[in-house]
Amino acid sequence: RSVRVTGARLVSPNGLRYLLVLHDMTDLQHLERIRTDFVTNVTHEMRSPLSAILGFAETLVDDAENLNEEVVDAAERIQRNARRLDDIVRDLVQLSRLEHAVAPEPQPTDLRALVAEIVARYQDAMLAKSQDLQVRLDDLPERLEVDPQLVRQALMNLVENAIKYTGDSGHITIAGEVTADRLRLSVADTGPGIPLEHQARIFERFYRVDTARSRLVGGTGLGLAIVKHSAALHGGSVHLESRMGRGSRFELVLPLPPEGSLGR
Ligand code: ADP
């Protein structure tokens, strides 16, 4: 069976006492496994019908000149909604991969190159909103022992959110430093900020601060859950500091192997 142990040290008039509590986690873990397997199967089964819907909608939209307006309008709506569903399925697949993964695959990684690649990818989106981006990674060693896929995925989601939720002419900063045996990577924006009462929950699947507005800006509600799982799989964590009207700053903290193992 799987057991979790918690405990406390109690100071009583008769001296020190220790309290140990054994929690049997077997059933909970079994249920969690059923849930993640279910999500994996459902998303897998949804993929092919969804790609058929997308394909046929695209055929209709491409043939717009030979069709009447109502049909074209309906085809465009089908296409828009199927794309949304496709994004959700893609993120759920990503999340269930992370939930089933057993260990990260660290390798010497050039983080400056990895961030440059992400910045290039989002350049047009930032340009469209006249946002500027600063990258402060100069103090990082040339290579760091991290799992590049996990870091890329987490950073991409954070940068995408920063762009999406920050208004026109906002500023975004990506920064990194190594302190002791930890890598700290942050993405900060000058956007609307996240109300304190929502901050503890926004890393949950499908949790969104303002459902109506979030739907308008797009997204699946799974981005931050993916960030949290990527960090956790890496043995790290993600933190948020945000003040209303001032902006948000997300920080990924990832453990690094002991100094010297990479010639740092
Ligand atoms: P979504 O697909 O809705 O962006 P996420 O999991 O990435 O899903 O984010 C969850 C919610 O957290 C968003 O709907 C939004 O309300 C809030 N949020 C995330 N990042 C930011 C940010 N940089 N600024 C303001 N709000 C944010």
mmCIF file of C-alpha atoms and ligand atoms in Angstrom:
data_model
loop_
_atom_site.group_PDB
_atom_site.id
_atom_site.type_symbol
_atom_site.label_atom_id
_atom_site.label_comp_id
_atom_site.label_asym_id
_atom_site.label_seq_id
_atom_site.Cartn_x
_atom_site.Cartn_y
_atom_site.Cartn_z
ATOM 1 C CA ARG A 1 0.000 0.000 0.000
ATOM 2 C CA SER A 2 1.032 3.600 -0.435
ATOM 3 C CA VAL A 3 1.388 5.569 2.769
ATOM 4 C CA ARG A 4 2.012 9.240 3.513
ATOM 5 C CA VAL A 5 3.284 10.198 6.930
ATOM 6 C CA THR A 6 2.653 13.518 8.623
ATOM 7 C CA GLY A 7 3.496 14.450 12.135
ATOM 8 C CA ALA A 8 3.811 17.081 14.781
ATOM 9 C CA ARG A 9 5.898 17.727 17.844
ATOM 10 C CA LEU A 10 3.763 18.584 20.847
ATOM 11 C CA VAL A 11 5.044 20.297 23.924
ATOM 12 C CA SER A 12 2.957 19.238 26.921
ATOM 13 C CA PRO A 13 3.457 19.662 30.668
ATOM 14 C CA ASN A 14 4.837 16.116 30.687
ATOM 15 C CA GLY A 15 7.544 16.956 28.189
ATOM 16 C CA LEU A 16 7.817 16.458 24.466
ATOM 17 C CA ARG A 17 5.359 14.199 22.674
ATOM 18 C CA TYR A 18 5.392 13.226 19.033
ATOM 19 C CA LEU A 19 2.300 12.634 16.984
ATOM 20 C CA LEU A 20 2.616 10.591 13.791
ATOM 21 C CA VAL A 21 -0.300 10.198 11.399
ATOM 22 C CA LEU A 22 -0.222 7.545 8.677
ATOM 23 C CA HIS A 23 -2.451 8.300 5.680
ATOM 24 C CA ASP A 24 -3.315 5.404 3.416
ATOM 25 C CA MET A 25 -3.087 6.927 -0.078
ATOM 26 C CA THR A 26 -3.681 3.757 -2.084
ATOM 27 C CA ASP A 27 -7.330 4.362 -2.977
ATOM 28 C CA LEU A 28 -6.750 8.031 -3.710
ATOM 29 C CA GLN A 29 -3.866 7.239 -6.036
ATOM 30 C CA HIS A 30 -5.928 4.552 -7.724
ATOM 31 C CA LEU A 31 -8.763 7.039 -8.348
ATOM 32 C CA GLU A 32 -6.324 9.642 -9.637
ATOM 33 C CA ARG A 33 -4.921 7.046 -12.054
ATOM 34 C CA ILE A 34 -8.429 6.218 -13.318
ATOM 35 C CA ARG A 35 -9.086 9.939 -13.853
ATOM 36 C CA THR A 36 -5.892 10.588 -15.822
ATOM 37 C CA ASP A 37 -6.316 7.389 -17.888
ATOM 38 C CA PHE A 38 -9.885 8.428 -18.686
ATOM 39 C CA VAL A 39 -8.767 11.855 -19.897
ATOM 40 C CA THR A 40 -6.029 10.270 -22.018
ATOM 41 C CA ASN A 41 -8.496 7.875 -23.650
ATOM 42 C CA VAL A 42 -11.190 10.479 -24.266
ATOM 43 C CA THR A 43 -8.798 12.954 -25.853
ATOM 44 C CA HIS A 44 -7.276 10.210 -27.973
ATOM 45 C CA GLU A 45 -10.716 9.154 -29.236
ATOM 46 C CA MET A 46 -11.667 12.770 -29.994
ATOM 47 C CA ARG A 47 -8.694 13.455 -32.211
ATOM 48 C CA SER A 48 -9.725 11.760 -35.449
ATOM 49 C CA PRO A 49 -13.389 12.875 -35.594
ATOM 50 C CA LEU A 50 -12.222 16.364 -34.763
ATOM 51 C CA SER A 51 -9.686 16.439 -37.551
ATOM 52 C CA ALA A 52 -12.398 15.225 -39.970
ATOM 53 C CA ILE A 53 -14.712 18.081 -38.873
ATOM 54 C CA LEU A 54 -11.887 20.583 -39.285
ATOM 55 C CA GLY A 55 -10.976 19.193 -42.702
ATOM 56 C CA PHE A 56 -14.535 19.329 -44.072
ATOM 57 C CA ALA A 57 -15.166 22.799 -42.638
ATOM 58 C CA GLU A 58 -11.992 24.000 -44.321
ATOM 59 C CA THR A 59 -13.087 22.502 -47.650
ATOM 60 C CA LEU A 60 -16.376 24.424 -47.411
ATOM 61 C CA VAL A 61 -14.701 27.697 -46.402
ATOM 62 C CA ASP A 62 -12.211 27.355 -49.270
ATOM 63 C CA ASP A 63 -15.109 26.870 -51.683
ATOM 64 C CA ALA A 64 -16.850 30.051 -50.433
ATOM 65 C CA GLU A 65 -17.382 31.593 -53.873
ATOM 66 C CA ASN A 66 -19.561 28.686 -55.002
ATOM 67 C CA LEU A 67 -21.712 28.585 -51.876
ATOM 68 C CA ASN A 68 -24.393 30.831 -50.479
ATOM 69 C CA GLU A 69 -23.570 33.207 -47.635
ATOM 70 C CA GLU A 70 -25.447 31.271 -44.953
ATOM 71 C CA VAL A 71 -23.545 28.063 -45.639
ATOM 72 C CA VAL A 72 -20.219 29.889 -45.620
ATOM 73 C CA ASP A 73 -21.121 31.600 -42.350
ATOM 74 C CA ALA A 74 -22.072 28.257 -40.783
ATOM 75 C CA ALA A 75 -18.876 26.623 -42.076
ATOM 76 C CA GLU A 76 -16.785 29.421 -40.578
ATOM 77 C CA ARG A 77 -18.479 28.981 -37.209
ATOM 78 C CA ILE A 78 -17.891 25.236 -37.329
ATOM 79 C CA GLN A 79 -14.247 25.873 -38.164
ATOM 80 C CA ARG A 80 -13.788 28.406 -35.315
ATOM 81 C CA ASN A 81 -15.377 26.154 -32.727
ATOM 82 C CA ALA A 82 -13.627 23.009 -33.928
ATOM 83 C CA ARG A 83 -10.303 24.866 -33.674
ATOM 84 C CA ARG A 84 -11.144 25.825 -30.100
ATOM 85 C CA LEU A 85 -11.948 22.224 -29.277
ATOM 86 C CA ASP A 86 -8.747 21.142 -31.004
ATOM 87 C CA ASP A 87 -6.742 23.524 -28.781
ATOM 88 C CA ILE A 88 -8.402 22.088 -25.667
ATOM 89 C CA VAL A 89 -7.709 18.516 -26.787
ATOM 90 C CA ARG A 90 -4.071 19.442 -27.556
ATOM 91 C CA ASP A 91 -3.599 20.963 -24.092
ATOM 92 C CA LEU A 92 -5.307 18.019 -22.379
ATOM 93 C CA VAL A 93 -3.010 15.620 -24.237
ATOM 94 C CA GLN A 94 -0.044 17.705 -23.117
ATOM 95 C CA LEU A 95 -1.260 17.716 -19.530
ATOM 96 C CA SER A 96 -1.909 13.992 -19.417
ATOM 97 C CA ARG A 97 1.550 13.344 -20.890
ATOM 98 C CA LEU A 98 3.000 15.361 -18.031
ATOM 99 C CA GLU A 99 0.839 13.497 -15.522
ATOM 100 C CA HIS A 100 2.057 10.149 -16.829
ATOM 101 C CA ALA A 101 5.689 11.143 -17.218
ATOM 102 C CA VAL A 102 7.941 9.661 -14.612
ATOM 103 C CA ALA A 103 11.033 11.836 -14.765
ATOM 104 C CA PRO A 104 12.394 14.884 -16.548
ATOM 105 C CA GLU A 105 15.145 14.459 -19.128
ATOM 106 C CA PRO A 106 17.735 17.087 -18.271
ATOM 107 C CA GLN A 107 20.517 17.912 -20.693
ATOM 108 C CA PRO A 108 22.973 20.803 -21.092
ATOM 109 C CA THR A 109 20.713 23.561 -22.405
ATOM 110 C CA ASP A 110 21.446 26.997 -23.827
ATOM 111 C CA LEU A 111 18.618 28.971 -22.256
ATOM 112 C CA ARG A 112 19.409 32.174 -24.135
ATOM 113 C CA ALA A 113 18.895 30.355 -27.445
ATOM 114 C CA LEU A 114 15.743 28.686 -26.141
ATOM 115 C CA VAL A 115 14.258 32.038 -25.061
ATOM 116 C CA ALA A 116 15.307 33.693 -28.349
ATOM 117 C CA GLU A 117 13.349 30.985 -30.177
ATOM 118 C CA ILE A 118 10.250 31.665 -28.043
ATOM 119 C CA VAL A 119 10.570 35.436 -28.539
ATOM 120 C CA ALA A 120 10.787 34.963 -32.316
ATOM 121 C CA ARG A 121 7.666 32.845 -32.245
ATOM 122 C CA TYR A 122 5.608 35.532 -30.495
ATOM 123 C CA GLN A 123 7.139 38.564 -32.205
ATOM 124 C CA ASP A 124 4.169 39.161 -34.515
ATOM 125 C CA ALA A 125 1.627 38.892 -31.697
ATOM 126 C CA MET A 126 3.592 41.474 -29.674
ATOM 127 C CA LEU A 127 4.041 43.744 -32.653
ATOM 128 C CA ALA A 128 0.281 43.674 -33.284
ATOM 129 C CA LYS A 129 -0.233 45.040 -29.748
ATOM 130 C CA SER A 130 2.797 47.387 -29.823
ATOM 131 C CA GLN A 131 4.192 45.612 -26.766
ATOM 132 C CA ASP A 132 7.870 45.558 -26.001
ATOM 133 C CA LEU A 133 9.879 42.728 -24.557
ATOM 134 C CA GLN A 134 13.069 42.784 -22.544
ATOM 135 C CA VAL A 135 15.201 39.720 -22.041
ATOM 136 C CA ARG A 136 17.574 39.691 -19.067
ATOM 137 C CA LEU A 137 19.487 36.452 -19.132
ATOM 138 C CA ASP A 138 23.059 37.809 -19.251
ATOM 139 C CA ASP A 139 23.999 36.431 -15.846
ATOM 140 C CA LEU A 140 23.113 32.863 -16.724
ATOM 141 C CA PRO A 141 25.842 30.302 -17.376
ATOM 142 C CA GLU A 142 26.174 29.287 -21.011
ATOM 143 C CA ARG A 143 24.554 25.924 -20.413
ATOM 144 C CA LEU A 144 22.313 24.635 -17.680
ATOM 145 C CA GLU A 145 21.251 21.110 -16.895
ATOM 146 C CA VAL A 146 17.467 21.273 -17.390
ATOM 147 C CA ASP A 147 14.846 19.498 -19.444
ATOM 148 C CA PRO A 148 14.528 21.837 -22.457
ATOM 149 C CA GLN A 149 11.067 20.573 -23.442
ATOM 150 C CA LEU A 150 9.594 21.237 -20.022
ATOM 151 C CA VAL A 151 11.195 24.667 -19.727
ATOM 152 C CA ARG A 152 10.130 25.600 -23.279
ATOM 153 C CA GLN A 153 6.533 24.560 -22.685
ATOM 154 C CA ALA A 154 6.290 26.401 -19.368
ATOM 155 C CA LEU A 155 7.914 29.589 -20.669
ATOM 156 C CA MET A 156 5.829 29.568 -23.843
ATOM 157 C CA ASN A 157 2.604 29.420 -21.857
ATOM 158 C CA LEU A 158 3.726 32.210 -19.526
ATOM 159 C CA VAL A 159 4.832 34.462 -22.403
ATOM 160 C CA GLU A 160 1.632 33.758 -24.322
ATOM 161 C CA ASN A 161 -0.456 34.742 -21.283
ATOM 162 C CA ALA A 162 1.623 37.885 -20.695
ATOM 163 C CA ILE A 163 0.954 38.997 -24.285
ATOM 164 C CA LYS A 164 -2.694 37.966 -24.228
ATOM 165 C CA TYR A 165 -3.702 39.626 -20.975
ATOM 166 C CA THR A 166 -1.518 42.741 -21.238
ATOM 167 C CA GLY A 167 -3.001 45.631 -23.154
ATOM 168 C CA ASP A 168 -1.521 47.564 -26.057
ATOM 169 C CA SER A 169 1.883 49.204 -25.465
ATOM 170 C CA GLY A 170 2.549 47.046 -22.378
ATOM 171 C CA HIS A 171 5.953 45.790 -21.307
ATOM 172 C CA ILE A 172 6.987 42.203 -20.838
ATOM 173 C CA THR A 173 10.239 41.081 -19.203
ATOM 174 C CA ILE A 174 11.799 37.634 -19.247
ATOM 175 C CA ALA A 175 14.581 37.308 -16.683
ATOM 176 C CA GLY A 176 16.730 34.518 -15.317
ATOM 177 C CA GLU A 177 19.302 33.980 -12.594
ATOM 178 C CA VAL A 178 20.970 31.130 -10.819
ATOM 179 C CA THR A 179 21.059 31.304 -7.051
ATOM 180 C CA ALA A 180 22.689 28.496 -5.070
ATOM 181 C CA ASP A 181 21.424 25.337 -6.733
ATOM 182 C CA ARG A 182 18.320 26.840 -8.276
ATOM 183 C CA LEU A 183 17.420 28.351 -11.610
ATOM 184 C CA ARG A 184 14.880 31.165 -11.380
ATOM 185 C CA LEU A 185 13.125 32.162 -14.582
ATOM 186 C CA SER A 186 10.493 34.836 -14.546
ATOM 187 C CA VAL A 187 8.002 36.357 -16.938
ATOM 188 C CA ALA A 188 6.626 39.723 -15.844
ATOM 189 C CA ASP A 189 4.054 41.953 -17.488
ATOM 190 C CA THR A 190 2.441 45.338 -16.960
ATOM 191 C CA GLY A 191 -1.047 43.919 -17.521
ATOM 192 C CA PRO A 192 -4.195 44.135 -15.386
ATOM 193 C CA GLY A 193 -2.920 41.919 -12.574
ATOM 194 C CA ILE A 194 -4.708 38.993 -10.938
ATOM 195 C CA PRO A 195 -7.009 39.607 -7.939
ATOM 196 C CA LEU A 196 -5.627 38.153 -4.711
ATOM 197 C CA GLU A 197 -8.670 35.950 -4.162
ATOM 198 C CA HIS A 198 -8.021 34.148 -7.476
ATOM 199 C CA GLN A 199 -4.264 33.767 -7.169
ATOM 200 C CA ALA A 200 -4.318 30.445 -5.325
ATOM 201 C CA ARG A 201 -6.616 28.840 -7.901
ATOM 202 C CA ILE A 202 -5.426 29.992 -11.313
ATOM 203 C CA PHE A 203 -3.065 27.000 -11.634
ATOM 204 C CA GLU A 204 -6.038 24.634 -11.560
ATOM 205 C CA ARG A 205 -7.332 23.135 -14.780
ATOM 206 C CA PHE A 206 -9.946 25.322 -16.514
ATOM 207 C CA TYR A 207 -9.870 27.955 -13.757
ATOM 208 C CA ARG A 208 -10.160 31.450 -15.194
ATOM 209 C CA VAL A 209 -10.492 34.793 -13.466
ATOM 210 C CA ASP A 210 -13.052 36.280 -15.796
ATOM 211 C CA THR A 211 -14.674 33.564 -17.855
ATOM 212 C CA ALA A 212 -16.381 35.885 -20.329
ATOM 213 C CA ARG A 213 -13.262 37.964 -20.996
ATOM 214 C CA SER A 214 -10.991 34.906 -21.099
ATOM 215 C CA ARG A 215 -13.219 33.311 -23.717
ATOM 216 C CA LEU A 216 -12.934 36.461 -25.764
ATOM 217 C CA VAL A 217 -9.119 36.489 -25.673
ATOM 218 C CA GLY A 218 -8.991 32.778 -26.452
ATOM 219 C CA GLY A 219 -7.050 30.107 -24.630
ATOM 220 C CA THR A 220 -8.095 26.860 -23.043
ATOM 221 C CA GLY A 221 -7.833 27.487 -19.305
ATOM 222 C CA LEU A 222 -5.140 24.802 -19.164
ATOM 223 C CA GLY A 223 -1.992 26.878 -19.764
ATOM 224 C CA LEU A 224 -1.051 27.470 -16.138
ATOM 225 C CA ALA A 225 -1.915 23.890 -15.127
ATOM 226 C CA ILE A 226 0.637 22.790 -17.751
ATOM 227 C CA VAL A 227 3.186 25.260 -16.329
ATOM 228 C CA LYS A 228 2.618 23.939 -12.804
ATOM 229 C CA HIS A 229 2.943 20.299 -13.879
ATOM 230 C CA SER A 230 6.075 21.019 -15.940
ATOM 231 C CA ALA A 231 7.692 22.691 -12.928
ATOM 232 C CA ALA A 232 6.623 19.903 -10.564
ATOM 233 C CA LEU A 233 7.920 17.167 -12.855
ATOM 234 C CA HIS A 234 11.230 19.007 -12.771
ATOM 235 C CA GLY A 235 11.173 18.945 -8.976
ATOM 236 C CA GLY A 236 10.505 22.680 -8.980
ATOM 237 C CA SER A 237 7.659 25.088 -8.471
ATOM 238 C CA VAL A 238 5.980 28.164 -9.907
ATOM 239 C CA HIS A 239 5.117 31.336 -7.996
ATOM 240 C CA LEU A 240 2.980 34.325 -8.732
ATOM 241 C CA GLU A 241 3.260 37.905 -7.538
ATOM 242 C CA SER A 242 0.625 40.258 -8.814
ATOM 243 C CA ARG A 243 -0.981 43.560 -7.944
ATOM 244 C CA MET A 244 -4.141 44.841 -9.520
ATOM 245 C CA GLY A 245 -3.440 47.487 -12.104
ATOM 246 C CA ARG A 246 0.322 46.918 -11.848
ATOM 247 C CA GLY A 247 0.875 43.611 -13.575
ATOM 248 C CA SER A 248 1.866 40.033 -12.844
ATOM 249 C CA ARG A 249 5.132 38.217 -12.393
ATOM 250 C CA PHE A 250 5.344 34.444 -12.648
ATOM 251 C CA GLU A 251 8.536 32.764 -11.466
ATOM 252 C CA LEU A 252 9.651 29.229 -12.231
ATOM 253 C CA VAL A 253 12.088 27.820 -9.704
ATOM 254 C CA LEU A 254 13.908 24.700 -10.869
ATOM 255 C CA PRO A 255 16.539 22.733 -8.983
ATOM 256 C CA LEU A 256 19.932 22.297 -10.680
ATOM 257 C CA PRO A 257 22.447 19.514 -10.150
ATOM 258 C CA PRO A 258 25.208 20.364 -7.655
ATOM 259 C CA GLU A 259 27.738 22.926 -8.871
ATOM 260 C CA GLY A 260 30.707 21.468 -10.713
ATOM 261 C CA SER A 261 28.816 18.611 -12.340
ATOM 262 C CA LEU A 262 28.549 20.685 -15.510
ATOM 263 C CA GLY A 263 31.647 22.805 -15.078
ATOM 264 C CA ARG A 264 29.504 25.789 -14.164
HETATM 265 P P1 ADP B 1 -6.110 30.643 -20.326
HETATM 266 O O1 ADP B 1 -6.132 29.708 -21.474
HETATM 267 O O2 ADP B 1 -7.460 31.121 -19.900
HETATM 268 O O3 ADP B 1 -5.115 31.756 -20.495
HETATM 269 P P2 ADP B 1 -4.377 29.783 -18.155
HETATM 270 O O4 ADP B 1 -4.392 28.542 -17.315
HETATM 271 O O5 ADP B 1 -3.141 30.053 -18.931
HETATM 272 O O6 ADP B 1 -5.640 29.702 -19.095
HETATM 273 O O7 ADP B 1 -4.663 31.019 -17.210
HETATM 274 C C1 ADP B 1 -5.724 30.954 -16.256
HETATM 275 C C2 ADP B 1 -6.282 32.334 -15.984
HETATM 276 O O8 ADP B 1 -5.332 33.128 -15.256
HETATM 277 C C3 ADP B 1 -6.584 33.163 -17.244
HETATM 278 O O9 ADP B 1 -7.860 32.861 -17.744
HETATM 279 C C4 ADP B 1 -6.501 34.578 -16.720
HETATM 280 O O10 ADP B 1 -7.716 34.919 -16.085
HETATM 281 C C5 ADP B 1 -5.419 34.488 -15.630
HETATM 282 N N1 ADP B 1 -4.074 34.912 -16.131
HETATM 283 C C6 ADP B 1 -3.073 34.107 -16.524
HETATM 284 N N2 ADP B 1 -1.970 34.811 -16.853
HETATM 285 C C7 ADP B 1 -2.278 36.108 -16.655
HETATM 286 C C8 ADP B 1 -1.549 37.342 -16.807
HETATM 287 N N3 ADP B 1 -0.277 37.373 -17.231
HETATM 288 N N4 ADP B 1 -2.215 38.503 -16.495
HETATM 289 C C9 ADP B 1 -3.500 38.484 -16.050
HETATM 290 N N5 ADP B 1 -4.239 37.358 -15.894
HETATM 291 C C10 ADP B 1 -3.638 36.175 -16.177
#
